[in-house]
mmCIF file of C-alpha atoms and ligand atoms in Angstrom:
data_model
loop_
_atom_site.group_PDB
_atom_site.id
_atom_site.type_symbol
_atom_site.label_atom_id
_atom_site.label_comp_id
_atom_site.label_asym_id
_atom_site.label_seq_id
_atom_site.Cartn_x
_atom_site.Cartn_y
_atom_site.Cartn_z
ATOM 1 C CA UNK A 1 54.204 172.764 -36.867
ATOM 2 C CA UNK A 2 52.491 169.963 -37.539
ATOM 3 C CA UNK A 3 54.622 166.738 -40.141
ATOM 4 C CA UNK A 4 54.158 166.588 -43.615
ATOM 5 C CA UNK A 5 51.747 164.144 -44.559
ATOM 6 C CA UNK A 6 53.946 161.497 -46.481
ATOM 7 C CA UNK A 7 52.747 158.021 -46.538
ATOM 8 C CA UNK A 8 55.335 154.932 -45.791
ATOM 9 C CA UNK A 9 54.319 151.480 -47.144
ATOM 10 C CA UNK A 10 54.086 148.007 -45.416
ATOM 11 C CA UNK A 11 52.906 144.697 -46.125
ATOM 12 C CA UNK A 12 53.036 141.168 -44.847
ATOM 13 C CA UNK A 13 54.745 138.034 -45.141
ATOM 14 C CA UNK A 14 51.398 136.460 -45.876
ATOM 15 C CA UNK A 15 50.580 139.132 -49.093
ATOM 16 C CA UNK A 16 53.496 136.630 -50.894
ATOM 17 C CA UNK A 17 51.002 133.803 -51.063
ATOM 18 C CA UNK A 18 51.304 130.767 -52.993
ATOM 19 C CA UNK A 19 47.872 130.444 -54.549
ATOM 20 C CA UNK A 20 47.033 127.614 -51.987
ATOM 21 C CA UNK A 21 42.911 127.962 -52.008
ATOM 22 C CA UNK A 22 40.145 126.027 -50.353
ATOM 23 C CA UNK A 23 40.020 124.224 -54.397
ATOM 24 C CA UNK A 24 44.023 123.800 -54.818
ATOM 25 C CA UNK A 25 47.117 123.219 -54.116
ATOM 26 C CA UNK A 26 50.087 125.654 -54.238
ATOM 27 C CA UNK A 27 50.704 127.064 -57.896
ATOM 28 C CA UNK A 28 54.190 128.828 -57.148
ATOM 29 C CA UNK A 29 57.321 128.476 -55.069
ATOM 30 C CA UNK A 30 57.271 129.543 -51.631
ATOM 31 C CA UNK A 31 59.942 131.484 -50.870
ATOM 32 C CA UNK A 32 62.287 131.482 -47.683
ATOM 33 C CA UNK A 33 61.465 134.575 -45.020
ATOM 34 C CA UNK A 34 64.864 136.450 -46.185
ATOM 35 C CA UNK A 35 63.943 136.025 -49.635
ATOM 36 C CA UNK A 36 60.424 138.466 -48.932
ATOM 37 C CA UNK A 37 62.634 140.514 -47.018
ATOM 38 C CA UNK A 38 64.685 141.175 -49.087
ATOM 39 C CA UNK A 39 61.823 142.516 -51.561
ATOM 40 C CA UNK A 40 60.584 145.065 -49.935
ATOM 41 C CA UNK A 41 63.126 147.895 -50.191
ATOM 42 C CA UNK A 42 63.140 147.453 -54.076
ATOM 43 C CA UNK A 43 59.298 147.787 -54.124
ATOM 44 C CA UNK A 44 59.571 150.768 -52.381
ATOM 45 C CA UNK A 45 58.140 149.442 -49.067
ATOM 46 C CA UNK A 46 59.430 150.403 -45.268
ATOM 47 C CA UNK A 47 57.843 148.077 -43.157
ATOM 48 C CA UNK A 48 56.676 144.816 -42.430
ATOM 49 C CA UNK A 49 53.237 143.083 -40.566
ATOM 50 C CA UNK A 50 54.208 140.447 -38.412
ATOM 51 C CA UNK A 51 51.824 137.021 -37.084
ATOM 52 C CA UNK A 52 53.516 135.826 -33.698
ATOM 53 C CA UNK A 53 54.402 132.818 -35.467
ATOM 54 C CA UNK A 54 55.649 134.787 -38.751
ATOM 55 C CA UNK A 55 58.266 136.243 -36.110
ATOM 56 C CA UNK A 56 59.199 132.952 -34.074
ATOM 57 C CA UNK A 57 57.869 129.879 -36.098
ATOM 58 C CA UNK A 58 55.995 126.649 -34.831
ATOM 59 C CA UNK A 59 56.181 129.133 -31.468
ATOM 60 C CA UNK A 60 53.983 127.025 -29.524
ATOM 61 C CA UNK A 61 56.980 124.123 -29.497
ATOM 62 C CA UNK A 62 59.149 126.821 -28.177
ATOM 63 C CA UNK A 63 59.852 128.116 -24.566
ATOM 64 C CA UNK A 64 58.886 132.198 -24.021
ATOM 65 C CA UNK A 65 63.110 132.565 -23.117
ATOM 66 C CA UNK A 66 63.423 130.851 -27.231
ATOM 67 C CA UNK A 67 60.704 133.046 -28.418
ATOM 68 C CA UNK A 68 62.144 136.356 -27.632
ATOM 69 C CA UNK A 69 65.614 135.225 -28.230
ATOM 70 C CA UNK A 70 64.307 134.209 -31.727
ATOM 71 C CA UNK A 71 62.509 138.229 -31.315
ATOM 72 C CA UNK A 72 65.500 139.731 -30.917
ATOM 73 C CA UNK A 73 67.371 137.749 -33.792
ATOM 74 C CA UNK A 74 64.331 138.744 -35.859
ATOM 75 C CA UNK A 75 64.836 142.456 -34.911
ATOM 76 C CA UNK A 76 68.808 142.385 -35.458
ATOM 77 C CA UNK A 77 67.572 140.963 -39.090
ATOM 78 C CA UNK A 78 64.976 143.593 -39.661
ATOM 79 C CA UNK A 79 67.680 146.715 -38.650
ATOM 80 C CA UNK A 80 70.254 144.960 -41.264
ATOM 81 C CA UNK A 81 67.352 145.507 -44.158
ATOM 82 C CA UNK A 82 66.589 149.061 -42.772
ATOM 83 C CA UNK A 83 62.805 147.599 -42.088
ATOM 84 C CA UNK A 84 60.430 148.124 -39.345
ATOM 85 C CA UNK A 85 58.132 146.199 -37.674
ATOM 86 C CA UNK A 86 54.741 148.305 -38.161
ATOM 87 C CA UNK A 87 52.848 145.397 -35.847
ATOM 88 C CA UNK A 88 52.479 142.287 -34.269
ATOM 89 C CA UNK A 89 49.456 140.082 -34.065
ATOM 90 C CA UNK A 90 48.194 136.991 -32.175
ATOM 91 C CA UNK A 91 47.202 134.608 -35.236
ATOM 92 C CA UNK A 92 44.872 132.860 -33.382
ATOM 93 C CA UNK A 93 43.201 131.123 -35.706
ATOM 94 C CA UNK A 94 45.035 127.785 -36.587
ATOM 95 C CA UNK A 95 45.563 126.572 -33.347
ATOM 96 C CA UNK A 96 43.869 123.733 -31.751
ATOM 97 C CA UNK A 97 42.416 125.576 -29.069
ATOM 98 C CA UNK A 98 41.351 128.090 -31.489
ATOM 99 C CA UNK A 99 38.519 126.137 -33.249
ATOM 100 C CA UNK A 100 35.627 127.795 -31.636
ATOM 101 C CA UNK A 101 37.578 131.011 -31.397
ATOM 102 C CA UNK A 102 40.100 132.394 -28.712
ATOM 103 C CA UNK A 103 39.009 134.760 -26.061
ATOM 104 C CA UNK A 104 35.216 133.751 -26.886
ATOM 105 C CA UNK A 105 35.551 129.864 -26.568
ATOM 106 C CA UNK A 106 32.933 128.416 -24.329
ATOM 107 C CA UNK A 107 36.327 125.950 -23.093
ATOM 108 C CA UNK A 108 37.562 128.297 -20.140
ATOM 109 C CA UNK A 109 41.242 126.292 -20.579
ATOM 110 C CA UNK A 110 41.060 127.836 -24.519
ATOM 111 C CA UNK A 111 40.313 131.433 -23.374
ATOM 112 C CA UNK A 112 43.659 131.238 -21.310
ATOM 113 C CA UNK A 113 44.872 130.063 -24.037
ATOM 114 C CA UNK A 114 44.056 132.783 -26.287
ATOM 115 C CA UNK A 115 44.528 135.455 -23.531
ATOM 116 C CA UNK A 116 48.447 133.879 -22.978
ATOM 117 C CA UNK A 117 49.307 133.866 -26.049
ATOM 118 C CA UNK A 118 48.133 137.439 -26.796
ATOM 119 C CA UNK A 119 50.486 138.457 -24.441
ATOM 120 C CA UNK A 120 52.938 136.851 -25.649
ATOM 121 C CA UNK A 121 52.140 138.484 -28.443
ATOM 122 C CA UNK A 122 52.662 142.250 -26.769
ATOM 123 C CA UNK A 123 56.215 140.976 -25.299
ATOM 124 C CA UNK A 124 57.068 140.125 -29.380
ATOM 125 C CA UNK A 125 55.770 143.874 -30.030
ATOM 126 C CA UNK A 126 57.928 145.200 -27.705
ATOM 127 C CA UNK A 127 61.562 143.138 -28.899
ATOM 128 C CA UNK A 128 60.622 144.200 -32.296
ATOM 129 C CA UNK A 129 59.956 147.932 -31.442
ATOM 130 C CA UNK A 130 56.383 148.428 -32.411
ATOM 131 C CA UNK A 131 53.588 149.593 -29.582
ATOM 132 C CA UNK A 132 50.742 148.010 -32.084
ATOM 133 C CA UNK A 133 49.373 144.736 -31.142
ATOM 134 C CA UNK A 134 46.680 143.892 -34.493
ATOM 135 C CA UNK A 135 43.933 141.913 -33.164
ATOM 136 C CA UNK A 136 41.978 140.275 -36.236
ATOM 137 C CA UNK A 137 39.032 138.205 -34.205
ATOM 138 C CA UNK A 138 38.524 135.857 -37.116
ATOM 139 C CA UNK A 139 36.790 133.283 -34.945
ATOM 140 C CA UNK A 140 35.569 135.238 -32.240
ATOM 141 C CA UNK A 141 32.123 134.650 -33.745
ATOM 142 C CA UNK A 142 29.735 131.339 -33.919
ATOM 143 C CA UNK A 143 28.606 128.973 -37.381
ATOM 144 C CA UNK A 144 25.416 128.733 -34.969
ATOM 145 C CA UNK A 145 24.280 131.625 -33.152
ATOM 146 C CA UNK A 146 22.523 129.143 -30.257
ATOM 147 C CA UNK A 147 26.133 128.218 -29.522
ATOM 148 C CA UNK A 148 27.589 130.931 -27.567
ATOM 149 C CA UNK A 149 25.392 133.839 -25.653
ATOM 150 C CA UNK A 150 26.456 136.980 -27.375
ATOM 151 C CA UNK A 151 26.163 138.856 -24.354
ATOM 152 C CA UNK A 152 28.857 137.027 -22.080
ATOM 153 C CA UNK A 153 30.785 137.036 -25.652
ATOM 154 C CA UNK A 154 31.025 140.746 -25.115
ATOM 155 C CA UNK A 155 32.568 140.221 -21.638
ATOM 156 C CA UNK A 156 34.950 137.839 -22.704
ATOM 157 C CA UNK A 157 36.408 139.865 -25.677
ATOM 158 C CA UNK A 158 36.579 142.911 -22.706
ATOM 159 C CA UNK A 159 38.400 140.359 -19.910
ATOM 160 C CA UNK A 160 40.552 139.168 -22.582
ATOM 161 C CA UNK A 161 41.529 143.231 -24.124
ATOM 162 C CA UNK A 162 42.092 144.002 -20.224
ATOM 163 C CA UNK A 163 44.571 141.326 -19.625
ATOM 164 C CA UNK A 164 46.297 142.447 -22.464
ATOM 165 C CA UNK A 165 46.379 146.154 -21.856
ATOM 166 C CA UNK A 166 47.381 145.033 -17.696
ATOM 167 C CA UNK A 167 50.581 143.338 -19.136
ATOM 168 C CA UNK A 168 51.612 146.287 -21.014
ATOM 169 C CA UNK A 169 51.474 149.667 -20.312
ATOM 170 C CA UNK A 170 52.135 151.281 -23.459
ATOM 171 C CA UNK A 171 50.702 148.370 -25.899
ATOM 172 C CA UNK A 172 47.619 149.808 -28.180
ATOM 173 C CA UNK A 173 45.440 147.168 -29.236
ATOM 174 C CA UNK A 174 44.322 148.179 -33.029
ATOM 175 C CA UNK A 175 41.148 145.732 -33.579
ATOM 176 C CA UNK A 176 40.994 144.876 -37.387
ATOM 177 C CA UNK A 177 37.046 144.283 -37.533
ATOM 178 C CA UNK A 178 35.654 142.002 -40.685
ATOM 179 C CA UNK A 179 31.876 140.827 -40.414
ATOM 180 C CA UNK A 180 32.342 137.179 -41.476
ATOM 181 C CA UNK A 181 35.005 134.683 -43.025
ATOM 182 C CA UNK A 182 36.070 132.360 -41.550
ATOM 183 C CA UNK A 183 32.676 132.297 -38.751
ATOM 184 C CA UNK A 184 29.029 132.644 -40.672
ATOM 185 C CA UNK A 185 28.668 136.239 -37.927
ATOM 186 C CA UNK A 186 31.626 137.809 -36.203
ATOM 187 C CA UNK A 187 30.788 139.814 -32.638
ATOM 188 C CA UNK A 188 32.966 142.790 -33.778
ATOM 189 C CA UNK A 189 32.071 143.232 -37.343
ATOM 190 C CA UNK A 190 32.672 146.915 -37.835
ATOM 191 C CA UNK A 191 34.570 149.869 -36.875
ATOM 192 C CA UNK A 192 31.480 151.126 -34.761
ATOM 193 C CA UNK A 193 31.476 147.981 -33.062
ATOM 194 C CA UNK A 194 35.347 148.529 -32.246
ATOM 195 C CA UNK A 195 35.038 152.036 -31.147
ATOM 196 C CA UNK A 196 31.958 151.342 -29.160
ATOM 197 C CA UNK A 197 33.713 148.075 -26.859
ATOM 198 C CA UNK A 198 37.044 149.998 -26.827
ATOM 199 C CA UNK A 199 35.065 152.301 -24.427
ATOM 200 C CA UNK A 200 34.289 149.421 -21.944
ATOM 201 C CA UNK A 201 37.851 148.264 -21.247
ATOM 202 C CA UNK A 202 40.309 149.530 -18.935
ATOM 203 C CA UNK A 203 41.986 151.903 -20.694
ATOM 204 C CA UNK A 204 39.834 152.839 -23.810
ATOM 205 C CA UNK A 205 42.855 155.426 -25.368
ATOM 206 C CA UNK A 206 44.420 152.349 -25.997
ATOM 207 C CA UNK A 207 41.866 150.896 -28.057
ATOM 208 C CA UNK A 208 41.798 151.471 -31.877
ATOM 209 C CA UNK A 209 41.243 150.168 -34.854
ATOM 210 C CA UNK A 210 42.804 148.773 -38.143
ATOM 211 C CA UNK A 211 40.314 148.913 -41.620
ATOM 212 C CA UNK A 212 40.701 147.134 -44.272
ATOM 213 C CA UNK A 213 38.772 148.100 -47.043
ATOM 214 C CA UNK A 214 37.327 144.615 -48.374
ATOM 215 C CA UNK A 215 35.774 143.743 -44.833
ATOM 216 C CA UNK A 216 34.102 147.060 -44.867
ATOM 217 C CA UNK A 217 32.369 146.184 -48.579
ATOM 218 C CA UNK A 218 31.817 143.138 -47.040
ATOM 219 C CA UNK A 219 29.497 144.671 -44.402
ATOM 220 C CA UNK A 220 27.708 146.745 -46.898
ATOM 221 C CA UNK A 221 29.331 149.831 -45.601
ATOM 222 C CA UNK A 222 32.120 152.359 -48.042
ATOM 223 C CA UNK A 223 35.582 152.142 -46.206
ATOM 224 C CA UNK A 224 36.155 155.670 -47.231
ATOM 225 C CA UNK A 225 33.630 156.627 -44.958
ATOM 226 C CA UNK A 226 34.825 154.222 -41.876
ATOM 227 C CA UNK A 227 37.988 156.161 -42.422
ATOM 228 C CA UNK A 228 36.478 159.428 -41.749
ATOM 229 C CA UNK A 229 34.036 157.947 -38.859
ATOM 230 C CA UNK A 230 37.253 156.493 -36.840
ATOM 231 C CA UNK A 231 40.136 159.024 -38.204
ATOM 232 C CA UNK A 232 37.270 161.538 -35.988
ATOM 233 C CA UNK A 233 37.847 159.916 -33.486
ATOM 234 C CA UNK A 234 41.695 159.895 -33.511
ATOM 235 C CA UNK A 235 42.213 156.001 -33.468
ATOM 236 C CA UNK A 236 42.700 154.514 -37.423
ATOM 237 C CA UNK A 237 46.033 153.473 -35.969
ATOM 238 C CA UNK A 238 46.781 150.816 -39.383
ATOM 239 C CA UNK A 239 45.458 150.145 -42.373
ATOM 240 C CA UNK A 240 44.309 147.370 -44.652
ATOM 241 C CA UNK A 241 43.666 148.713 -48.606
ATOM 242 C CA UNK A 242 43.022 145.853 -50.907
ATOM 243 C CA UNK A 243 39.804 145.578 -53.219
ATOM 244 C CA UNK A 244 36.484 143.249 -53.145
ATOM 245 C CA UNK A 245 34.234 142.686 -55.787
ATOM 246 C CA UNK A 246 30.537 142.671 -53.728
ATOM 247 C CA UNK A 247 29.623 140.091 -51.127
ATOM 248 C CA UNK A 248 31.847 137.264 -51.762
ATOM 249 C CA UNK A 249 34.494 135.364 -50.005
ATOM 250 C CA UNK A 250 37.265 137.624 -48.635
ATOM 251 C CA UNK A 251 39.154 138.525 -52.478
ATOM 252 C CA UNK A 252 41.858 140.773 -51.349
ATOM 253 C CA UNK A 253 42.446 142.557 -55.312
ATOM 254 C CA UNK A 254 44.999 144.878 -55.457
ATOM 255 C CA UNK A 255 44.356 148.120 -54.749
ATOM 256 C CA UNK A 256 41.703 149.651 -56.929
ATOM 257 C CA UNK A 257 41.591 146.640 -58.836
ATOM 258 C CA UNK A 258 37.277 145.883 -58.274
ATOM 259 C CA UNK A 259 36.228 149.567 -58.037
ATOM 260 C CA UNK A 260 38.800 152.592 -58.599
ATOM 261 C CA UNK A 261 36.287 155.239 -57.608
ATOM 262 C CA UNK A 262 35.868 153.877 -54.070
ATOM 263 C CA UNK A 263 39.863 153.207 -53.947
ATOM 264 C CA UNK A 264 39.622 157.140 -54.905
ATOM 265 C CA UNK A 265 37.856 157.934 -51.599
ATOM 266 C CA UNK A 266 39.720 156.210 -49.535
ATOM 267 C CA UNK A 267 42.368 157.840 -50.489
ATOM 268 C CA UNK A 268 40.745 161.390 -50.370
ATOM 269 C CA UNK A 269 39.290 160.173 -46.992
ATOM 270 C CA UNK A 270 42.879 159.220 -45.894
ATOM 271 C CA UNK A 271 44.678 163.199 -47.124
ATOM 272 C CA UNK A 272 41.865 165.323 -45.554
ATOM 273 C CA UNK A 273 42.433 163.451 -41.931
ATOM 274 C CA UNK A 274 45.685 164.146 -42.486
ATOM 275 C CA UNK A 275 46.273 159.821 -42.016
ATOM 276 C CA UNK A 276 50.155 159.021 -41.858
ATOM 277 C CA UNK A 277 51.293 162.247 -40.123
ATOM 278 C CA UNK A 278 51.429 160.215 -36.566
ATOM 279 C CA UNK A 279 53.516 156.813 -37.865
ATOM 280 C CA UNK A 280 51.111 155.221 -39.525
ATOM 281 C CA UNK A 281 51.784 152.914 -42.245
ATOM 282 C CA UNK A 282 49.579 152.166 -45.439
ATOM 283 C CA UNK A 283 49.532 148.296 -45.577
ATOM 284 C CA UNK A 284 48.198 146.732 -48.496
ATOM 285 C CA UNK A 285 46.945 143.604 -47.672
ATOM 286 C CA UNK A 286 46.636 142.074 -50.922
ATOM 287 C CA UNK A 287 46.747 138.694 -52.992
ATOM 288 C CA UNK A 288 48.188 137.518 -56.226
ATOM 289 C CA UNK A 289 45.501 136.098 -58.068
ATOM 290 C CA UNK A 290 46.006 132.405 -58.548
ATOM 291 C CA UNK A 291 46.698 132.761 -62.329
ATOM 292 C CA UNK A 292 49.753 134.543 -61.606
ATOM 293 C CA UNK A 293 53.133 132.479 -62.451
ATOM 294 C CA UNK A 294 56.393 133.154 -60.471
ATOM 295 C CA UNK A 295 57.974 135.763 -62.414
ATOM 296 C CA UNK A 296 54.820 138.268 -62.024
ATOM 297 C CA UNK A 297 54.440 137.460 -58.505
ATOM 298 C CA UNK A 298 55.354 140.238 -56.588
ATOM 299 C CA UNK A 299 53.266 142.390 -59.117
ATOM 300 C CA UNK A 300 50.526 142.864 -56.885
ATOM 301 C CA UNK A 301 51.837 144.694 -54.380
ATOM 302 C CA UNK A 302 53.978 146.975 -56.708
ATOM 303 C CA UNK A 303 50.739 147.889 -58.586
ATOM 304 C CA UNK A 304 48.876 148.326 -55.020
ATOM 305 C CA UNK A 305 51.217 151.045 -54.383
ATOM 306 C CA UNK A 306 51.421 152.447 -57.659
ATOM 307 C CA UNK A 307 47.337 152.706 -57.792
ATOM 308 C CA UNK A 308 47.869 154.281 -54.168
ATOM 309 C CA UNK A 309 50.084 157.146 -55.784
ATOM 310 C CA UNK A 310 48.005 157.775 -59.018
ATOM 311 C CA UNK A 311 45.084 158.226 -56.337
ATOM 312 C CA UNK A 312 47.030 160.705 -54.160
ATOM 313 C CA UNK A 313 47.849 162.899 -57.157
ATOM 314 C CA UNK A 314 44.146 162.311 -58.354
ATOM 315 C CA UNK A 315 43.121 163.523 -54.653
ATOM 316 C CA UNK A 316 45.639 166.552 -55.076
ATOM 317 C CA UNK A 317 44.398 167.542 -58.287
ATOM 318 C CA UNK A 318 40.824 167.411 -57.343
ATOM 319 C CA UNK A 319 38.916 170.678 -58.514
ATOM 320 C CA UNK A 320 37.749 171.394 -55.260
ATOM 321 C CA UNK A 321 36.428 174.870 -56.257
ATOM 322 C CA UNK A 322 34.449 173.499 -59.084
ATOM 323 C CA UNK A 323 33.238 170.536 -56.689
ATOM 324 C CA UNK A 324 32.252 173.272 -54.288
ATOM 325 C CA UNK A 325 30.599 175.207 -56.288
ATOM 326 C CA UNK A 326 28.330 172.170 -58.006
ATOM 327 C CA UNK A 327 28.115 171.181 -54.374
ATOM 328 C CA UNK A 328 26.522 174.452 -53.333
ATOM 329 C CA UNK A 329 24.185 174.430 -56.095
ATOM 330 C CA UNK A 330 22.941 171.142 -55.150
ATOM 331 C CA UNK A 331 23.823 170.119 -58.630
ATOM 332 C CA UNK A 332 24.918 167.141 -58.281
ATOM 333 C CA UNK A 333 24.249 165.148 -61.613
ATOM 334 C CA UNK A 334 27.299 167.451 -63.078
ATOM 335 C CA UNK A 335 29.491 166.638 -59.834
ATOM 336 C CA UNK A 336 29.370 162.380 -60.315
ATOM 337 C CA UNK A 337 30.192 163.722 -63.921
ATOM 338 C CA UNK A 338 33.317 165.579 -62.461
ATOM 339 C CA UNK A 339 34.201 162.923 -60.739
ATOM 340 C CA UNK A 340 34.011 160.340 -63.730
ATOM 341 C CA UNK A 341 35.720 162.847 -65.673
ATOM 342 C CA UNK A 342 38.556 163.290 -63.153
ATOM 343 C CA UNK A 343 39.196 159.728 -62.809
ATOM 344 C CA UNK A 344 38.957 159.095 -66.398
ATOM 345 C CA UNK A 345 41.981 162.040 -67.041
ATOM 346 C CA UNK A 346 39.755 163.947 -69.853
ATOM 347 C CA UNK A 347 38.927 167.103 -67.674
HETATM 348 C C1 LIG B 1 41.908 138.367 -43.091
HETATM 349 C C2 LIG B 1 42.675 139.437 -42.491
HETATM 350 C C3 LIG B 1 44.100 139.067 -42.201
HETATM 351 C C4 LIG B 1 44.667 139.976 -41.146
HETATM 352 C C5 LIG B 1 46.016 139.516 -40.676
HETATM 353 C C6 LIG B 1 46.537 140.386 -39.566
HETATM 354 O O1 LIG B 1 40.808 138.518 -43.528
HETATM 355 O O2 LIG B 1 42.622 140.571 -43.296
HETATM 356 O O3 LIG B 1 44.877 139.103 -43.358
HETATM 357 O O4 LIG B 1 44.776 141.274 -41.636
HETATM 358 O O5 LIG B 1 45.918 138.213 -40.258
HETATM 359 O O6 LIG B 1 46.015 140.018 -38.355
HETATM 360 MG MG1 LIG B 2 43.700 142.431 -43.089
#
């Protein structure tokens, strides 16, 4: 019989930002690790998204016997809170060797780089119990396009996914595409783009994918309907709801916050594949605006979730036959009303 779809909630250490921007400083408190631990039981959340260096800090100063004795003190911390870890990934971004990306760098000794630290990465994965490794590619991508061939960029990202899926057998590589932010073009920008190198590697079952809904807006494309594209193909394996507000800088609302009727088919998208009833967490990865002071701060992830379950009822209470029928009429100037109508509570 197959599980009752139920979803379980997640979010990151990152998600209890500080309002630090590219303009400003800091305009709350950071907090101590525990301290967001301890949160997320009384928000109602079961899991937690974990950077390399979220799990073991500064973990390029530290030896790989520290790191996964750090790992497993991490783990004994996370049973004590009854939290998982829903996923580990490589944050290969601030590094260094990372400036012209990871895996893609034209500097052979920063691909090795990238490609040891990844696996590093998988042996974190495995202390902490999770099979996910999240690969974000934020600067596998150029500023220039004349400064890296595109093509060989394609065989580097497939070496590097190899080496990874070689050091583990079991490890699933969920790639979390995004078109742009922090590089002017990324080489992965989409779910098709995932999906379509996942079938080059080694072991393309392994392969999946991550969405989050603001990278999708921010390739033009509705994330409700990269849900259904990859959920077809059996590999949204972790996902990323937050809002955007058009083509701007990476915004990460809450939930719902830009455009509720798009939040509405995601959500719709995510009960008719049936998303949650293999593991799978719902991960809001979401920001406080910078206006918020301390005592609200935790706000928007509460409301995040609380959009989520308005939306699942909303999905639930959908008049399908009504749809259907406006549907089969080709009338549909009366559904968009329905569907105003439905969101709006007055029908
Ligand atoms: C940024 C990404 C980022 C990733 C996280 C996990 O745009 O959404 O938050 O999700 O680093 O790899
Ligand atoms: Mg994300």
């Amino acid at each position: 019989m197959p599980k009752k779809q139920q979803y379980r909630f997640c979010v990151g250490p990152w998600n209890f930002s500080t309002g630090q921007d590219p303009y400003g400083p800091a305009v709350r408190r950071d907090e101590s690790f525990d301290w967001k631990l301890a949160q997320l039981k009384t928000l109602g959340f079961d899991a937690m998204m974990f950077h390399d260096d979220d799990a073991v800090p500064d973990i390029d100063s530290k030896s790989p016997a520290q790191v996964l004795r750090e790992a497993k003190e991490l783990k004994k911390r996370l049973d004590g809170e009854g939290i998982v870890a829903e996923m580990v990934a490589p944050r290969l971004w601030f590094a260094p060797q990372t400036v012209d990306g990871g895996y893609t760098s034209n500097d052979p000794k920063h691909r090795r780089y990238a490609i040891d630290r990844s696996r590093q990465s998988i042996d974190i994965a495995n202390v902490l119990g999770t099979d996910v490794l999240v690969l974000w590619l934020a600067r596998e991508g150029t500023y220039m396009r004349e400064a890296k061939s595109g093509a060989r960029s394609v065989e580097l990202l497939v070496e590097a996914f190899d080496a990874m899926l070689k050091h583990d057998k079991k490890i699933r590589l969920a790639i979390e595409p995004k078109p742009n932010e922090p590089m002017d073009h990324a080489y992965l920008p989409t779910i098709g783009h995932a999906l379509a190198i996942a079938q080059k590697t080694r072991d393309p079952k392994r392969v999946g994918c991550v969405i989050e809904s603001a990278h999708a807006i921010l390739a033009g494309l509705d994330p409700a309907d990269e849900i259904d594209f990859v959920m077809s193909f059996g590999k949204l394996w972790s996902l990323h709801l937050n809002d955007q507000n058009g083509l701007k800088f990476d915004q990460d609302k809450p939930f719902g916050s830009a455009n509720l009727r798009v939040a509405f088919n995601q959500v719709r998208a995510l009960e008719r594949n049936g998303y949650g009833k293999n593991g799978e967490f719902v991960c809001f990865d979401v920001h406080p605006f910078r206006t918020t002071t301390e005592d609200r701060w935790l706000q928007h992830l509460d409301n995040s979730r609380r959009t989520f379950d308005h939306l699942v009822e909303k999905a639930k209470s959908y008049p399908e036959k009504e749809a259907a029928k406006l549907i089969a009429d080709r009338n549909y100037q009366d559904l968009d009303q329905l569907v105003i109508e439905h969101l709006l509570g007055v029908r």
